[in-house]
Tab-separated table of C-alpha atoms in Angstrom:
chain	number	residue	atom	x	y	z
A	14	UNK	CA	183.883	4.480	91.057
A	15	UNK	CA	182.772	6.398	94.139
A	16	UNK	CA	185.273	4.759	96.239
A	17	UNK	CA	188.287	5.732	93.844
A	18	UNK	CA	187.133	9.593	93.425
A	19	UNK	CA	189.767	11.889	94.483
A	20	UNK	CA	188.221	15.251	94.046
A	21	UNK	CA	184.638	16.451	93.532
A	22	UNK	CA	183.808	19.952	91.908
A	23	UNK	CA	180.847	21.542	93.195
A	24	UNK	CA	179.626	24.706	91.140
A	25	UNK	CA	176.344	26.302	92.190
A	26	UNK	CA	174.779	28.045	89.268
A	27	UNK	CA	171.586	30.464	88.716
A	28	UNK	CA	170.797	31.657	85.035
A	29	UNK	CA	174.272	30.770	83.687
A	30	UNK	CA	173.297	29.102	80.476
A	31	UNK	CA	175.962	31.147	78.557
A	32	UNK	CA	178.778	30.170	80.771
A	33	UNK	CA	178.178	26.260	81.840
A	34	UNK	CA	179.768	24.602	78.757
A	35	UNK	CA	182.983	26.824	78.819
A	36	UNK	CA	183.247	26.206	82.668
A	37	UNK	CA	182.800	22.437	82.384
A	38	UNK	CA	185.190	22.081	79.546
A	39	UNK	CA	187.939	24.041	81.589
A	40	UNK	CA	187.324	22.031	84.754
A	41	UNK	CA	187.707	18.757	82.636
A	42	UNK	CA	190.890	20.077	81.007
A	43	UNK	CA	192.394	21.211	84.390
A	44	UNK	CA	191.679	17.875	85.980
A	45	UNK	CA	192.615	15.609	83.334
A	46	UNK	CA	194.158	12.626	84.634
A	47	UNK	CA	192.487	12.656	88.054
A	48	UNK	CA	189.663	10.715	89.387
A	49	UNK	CA	187.063	13.436	89.892
A	50	UNK	CA	183.430	14.254	89.239
A	51	UNK	CA	181.744	17.785	88.707
A	52	UNK	CA	178.424	18.345	90.683
A	53	UNK	CA	176.668	21.497	89.126
A	54	UNK	CA	173.624	22.618	91.281
A	55	UNK	CA	171.097	24.667	89.300
A	56	UNK	CA	169.399	26.871	91.982
A	57	UNK	CA	165.996	26.914	90.028
A	58	UNK	CA	167.245	29.157	86.990
A	59	UNK	CA	164.486	30.793	84.943
A	60	UNK	CA	166.898	30.304	81.736
A	61	UNK	CA	168.010	27.359	79.753
A	62	UNK	CA	170.721	26.720	82.309
A	63	UNK	CA	169.438	23.350	83.356
A	64	UNK	CA	168.503	22.123	79.850
A	65	UNK	CA	172.226	22.952	78.637
A	66	UNK	CA	173.722	21.130	81.726
A	67	UNK	CA	171.391	18.039	80.992
A	68	UNK	CA	172.298	18.286	77.449
A	69	UNK	CA	176.391	18.498	78.459
A	70	UNK	CA	176.018	15.175	80.431
A	71	UNK	CA	176.335	13.230	77.207
A	72	UNK	CA	179.552	14.875	76.344
A	73	UNK	CA	181.171	14.965	80.127
A	74	UNK	CA	180.591	11.549	81.742
A	75	UNK	CA	181.956	12.906	85.043
A	76	UNK	CA	179.203	15.621	85.035
A	77	UNK	CA	176.344	15.178	87.615
A	78	UNK	CA	173.633	17.747	87.673
A	79	UNK	CA	171.356	18.585	90.741
A	80	UNK	CA	168.378	20.951	90.263
A	81	UNK	CA	166.654	22.642	93.054
A	82	UNK	CA	162.761	22.636	92.909
A	83	UNK	CA	162.877	26.198	94.428
A	84	UNK	CA	165.498	29.160	94.418
A	85	UNK	CA	167.292	28.669	97.551
A	86	UNK	CA	170.562	30.882	97.406
A	87	UNK	CA	174.031	30.137	96.594
A	88	UNK	CA	174.886	28.624	100.034
A	89	UNK	CA	172.117	25.979	99.895
A	90	UNK	CA	173.189	25.150	96.373
A	91	UNK	CA	177.007	24.607	97.576
A	92	UNK	CA	175.369	22.527	100.600
A	93	UNK	CA	173.352	20.443	98.206
A	94	UNK	CA	176.282	19.881	96.035
A	95	UNK	CA	178.562	18.668	98.879
A	96	UNK	CA	175.933	16.544	100.454
A	97	UNK	CA	175.706	14.634	96.950
A	98	UNK	CA	179.446	14.641	96.447
A	99	UNK	CA	181.291	11.263	96.482
A	100	UNK	CA	184.894	12.285	97.061
A	101	UNK	CA	186.505	13.101	100.386
A	102	UNK	CA	188.134	16.285	98.974
A	103	UNK	CA	185.723	19.122	97.516
A	104	UNK	CA	186.622	21.949	95.258
A	105	UNK	CA	184.050	24.738	94.887
A	106	UNK	CA	184.021	27.766	92.350
A	107	UNK	CA	181.375	30.177	91.098
A	108	UNK	CA	179.237	29.589	88.072
A	109	UNK	CA	179.988	32.931	86.278
A	110	UNK	CA	183.406	31.820	85.117
A	111	UNK	CA	185.473	34.397	86.949
A	112	UNK	CA	187.100	31.724	89.047
A	113	UNK	CA	190.007	29.947	86.848
A	114	UNK	CA	189.578	26.104	87.084
A	115	UNK	CA	193.188	25.890	86.224
A	116	UNK	CA	193.858	26.939	90.121
A	117	UNK	CA	191.936	23.848	91.267
A	118	UNK	CA	194.947	21.350	91.082
A	119	UNK	CA	197.024	23.621	93.168
A	120	UNK	CA	194.464	24.110	95.820
A	121	UNK	CA	193.981	20.234	96.010
A	122	UNK	CA	197.699	19.727	96.210
A	123	UNK	CA	198.156	22.315	98.981
A	124	UNK	CA	195.348	20.852	100.913
A	125	UNK	CA	196.535	17.050	100.518
A	126	UNK	CA	200.373	17.479	100.701
A	127	UNK	CA	202.084	15.000	102.809
A	128	UNK	CA	203.291	17.517	105.460
A	129	UNK	CA	200.142	19.228	105.854
A	130	UNK	CA	198.932	19.385	109.446
A	131	UNK	CA	195.932	17.256	110.410
A	132	UNK	CA	193.962	20.292	111.481
A	133	UNK	CA	194.312	21.647	107.807
A	134	UNK	CA	190.684	21.228	106.330
A	135	UNK	CA	190.339	24.042	103.768
A	136	UNK	CA	192.587	26.222	101.428
A	137	UNK	CA	190.897	29.056	100.008
A	138	UNK	CA	191.515	31.296	96.943
A	139	UNK	CA	192.566	34.733	97.333
A	140	UNK	CA	191.810	37.149	94.506
A	141	UNK	CA	195.095	38.731	93.724
A	142	UNK	CA	193.981	40.941	90.866
A	143	UNK	CA	190.181	41.316	90.845
A	144	UNK	CA	188.422	41.863	87.443
A	145	UNK	CA	185.613	43.639	89.037
A	146	UNK	CA	184.289	47.284	88.720
A	147	UNK	CA	185.731	49.770	91.100
A	148	UNK	CA	182.450	50.040	92.789
A	149	UNK	CA	182.274	46.234	93.352
A	150	UNK	CA	185.895	46.185	94.553
A	151	UNK	CA	185.067	48.873	97.140
A	152	UNK	CA	181.923	47.238	98.569
A	153	UNK	CA	184.065	43.937	99.045
A	154	UNK	CA	186.954	45.811	100.726
A	155	UNK	CA	184.408	47.705	103.022
A	156	UNK	CA	182.677	44.406	103.898
A	157	UNK	CA	186.128	42.514	104.319
A	158	UNK	CA	187.306	44.860	106.711
A	159	UNK	CA	184.158	44.925	108.904
A	160	UNK	CA	184.130	41.187	108.967
A	161	UNK	CA	187.836	40.851	109.880
A	162	UNK	CA	187.530	43.193	112.790
A	163	UNK	CA	184.552	41.407	114.215
A	164	UNK	CA	185.366	37.815	113.568
A	165	UNK	CA	189.277	38.117	113.556
A	166	UNK	CA	189.358	35.589	110.888
A	167	UNK	CA	192.627	36.178	109.178
A	168	UNK	CA	190.920	36.237	105.603
A	169	UNK	CA	191.346	39.141	103.293
A	170	UNK	CA	188.857	37.959	100.470
A	171	UNK	CA	185.961	35.954	101.962
A	172	UNK	CA	183.989	36.268	98.886
A	173	UNK	CA	186.365	34.218	96.663
A	174	UNK	CA	184.377	31.184	95.605
A	175	UNK	CA	187.193	28.886	94.593
A	176	UNK	CA	188.285	26.553	97.527
A	177	UNK	CA	189.389	23.122	98.335
A	178	UNK	CA	187.691	21.618	101.478
A	179	UNK	CA	187.790	18.241	103.350
A	180	UNK	CA	184.185	17.123	102.981
A	181	UNK	CA	183.970	15.634	106.368
A	182	UNK	CA	185.117	19.037	108.026
A	183	UNK	CA	182.565	20.934	105.947
A	184	UNK	CA	179.628	18.878	107.204
A	185	UNK	CA	180.536	19.554	110.774
A	186	UNK	CA	179.691	23.285	110.131
A	187	UNK	CA	176.546	24.802	110.952
A	188	UNK	CA	174.289	25.822	107.702
A	189	UNK	CA	172.677	29.146	107.186
A	190	UNK	CA	172.108	31.484	104.443
A	191	UNK	CA	175.243	32.984	103.264
A	192	UNK	CA	177.524	31.027	105.309
A	193	UNK	CA	179.775	30.544	102.046
A	194	UNK	CA	181.124	33.839	102.994
A	195	UNK	CA	182.018	33.024	106.439
A	196	UNK	CA	183.743	29.678	105.828
A	197	UNK	CA	187.228	30.755	107.220
A	198	UNK	CA	185.474	31.728	110.524
A	199	UNK	CA	183.433	28.886	110.826
A	200	UNK	CA	186.303	26.567	110.341
A	201	UNK	CA	188.291	28.166	112.848
A	202	UNK	CA	185.698	28.145	115.272
A	203	UNK	CA	185.405	24.332	114.830
A	204	UNK	CA	189.090	24.039	115.634
A	205	UNK	CA	190.225	23.677	112.157
A	206	UNK	CA	192.994	25.352	110.182
A	207	UNK	CA	192.671	27.348	107.057
A	208	UNK	CA	195.468	28.449	104.570
A	209	UNK	CA	195.070	30.849	101.620
A	210	UNK	CA	196.450	30.892	98.167
A	211	UNK	CA	196.680	33.428	95.580
A	212	UNK	CA	194.429	32.645	92.547
A	213	UNK	CA	193.630	34.041	89.045
A	214	UNK	CA	190.355	36.135	88.440
A	215	UNK	CA	188.744	36.846	85.320
A	216	UNK	CA	186.009	38.910	83.662
A	217	UNK	CA	182.292	37.381	83.706
A	218	UNK	CA	181.884	35.196	81.021
A	219	UNK	CA	178.224	36.133	79.736
A	220	UNK	CA	175.109	37.560	81.828
A	221	UNK	CA	174.985	39.502	84.787
A	222	UNK	CA	175.670	39.250	88.511
A	223	UNK	CA	173.014	37.959	90.870
A	224	UNK	CA	174.113	40.379	93.538
A	225	UNK	CA	174.652	44.127	94.243
A	226	UNK	CA	176.689	45.999	96.639
A	227	UNK	CA	173.846	47.204	98.632
A	228	UNK	CA	172.069	43.668	98.756
A	229	UNK	CA	175.482	42.238	99.856
A	230	UNK	CA	175.864	44.919	102.513
A	231	UNK	CA	172.397	44.731	103.796
A	232	UNK	CA	172.608	40.864	104.229
A	233	UNK	CA	176.253	41.292	105.818
A	234	UNK	CA	175.281	43.330	108.831
A	235	UNK	CA	172.701	40.861	109.947
A	236	UNK	CA	174.821	37.741	109.044
A	237	UNK	CA	177.754	39.193	110.957
A	238	UNK	CA	175.663	39.693	114.258
A	239	UNK	CA	174.506	36.100	113.830
A	240	UNK	CA	177.817	34.616	113.029
A	241	UNK	CA	179.350	36.377	115.990
A	242	UNK	CA	176.652	35.049	118.249
A	243	UNK	CA	177.094	31.538	116.888
A	244	UNK	CA	180.843	31.614	117.248
A	245	UNK	CA	180.829	32.740	120.936
A	246	UNK	CA	178.097	30.155	121.810
A	247	UNK	CA	180.189	27.141	120.421
A	248	UNK	CA	182.017	24.845	122.759
A	249	UNK	CA	185.008	23.017	121.403
A	250	UNK	CA	185.766	19.670	122.816
A	251	UNK	CA	189.124	19.282	121.172
A	252	UNK	CA	188.011	16.069	119.759
A	253	UNK	CA	186.430	12.860	120.961
A	254	UNK	CA	188.302	9.681	121.780
A	255	UNK	CA	186.661	6.181	121.796
A	256	UNK	CA	187.434	4.305	125.097
């Protein structure tokens, strides 16, 4: 089965017991007819998320569930899911229901199209009409503008969780906490190309966000310094040929 899989959808979740069933149902509907799996990674939730996911495995045979023993954050949950994934192409989306699984097939097709350049390794969603509060949108715009100026990564919406990624390219990237917000810059530093696609964005299903503007901004300034240093210190050989 693993050899025939086309697409692995990785979803990090933390305290999303009220959202996971709807999200799993929507992913299964969007990818019906494809050879795919879903890998949900529970990042040490304190509610019934893990129990709900275990229950849903009986209804959705393509669902796999990983559980962190300790809370490690969204980037680590994504990494755990991609390491466990069995398909060559990975789809990611947030666990709060704001990303629309109906966008996954288009992202997959754009990444794997016949005329795609060999260097294309990620197609990232771009939320055309965000369904967030004005304060949250302001915080994201502020952080995005600073990041674009410092990293020159040509990304208007680094916080969009829905993406299609070549697994082998992701595994070449350095891991650090919050790396999921710097994927375009990290991909480009490795010599890969990234494309963007407008995607739908929705209201959160249930529950509350695990992030705040001030928390994000505090982390962002520290992360930006680290990512800038990391990119400057990388040396790209342009590939390697066996002789």
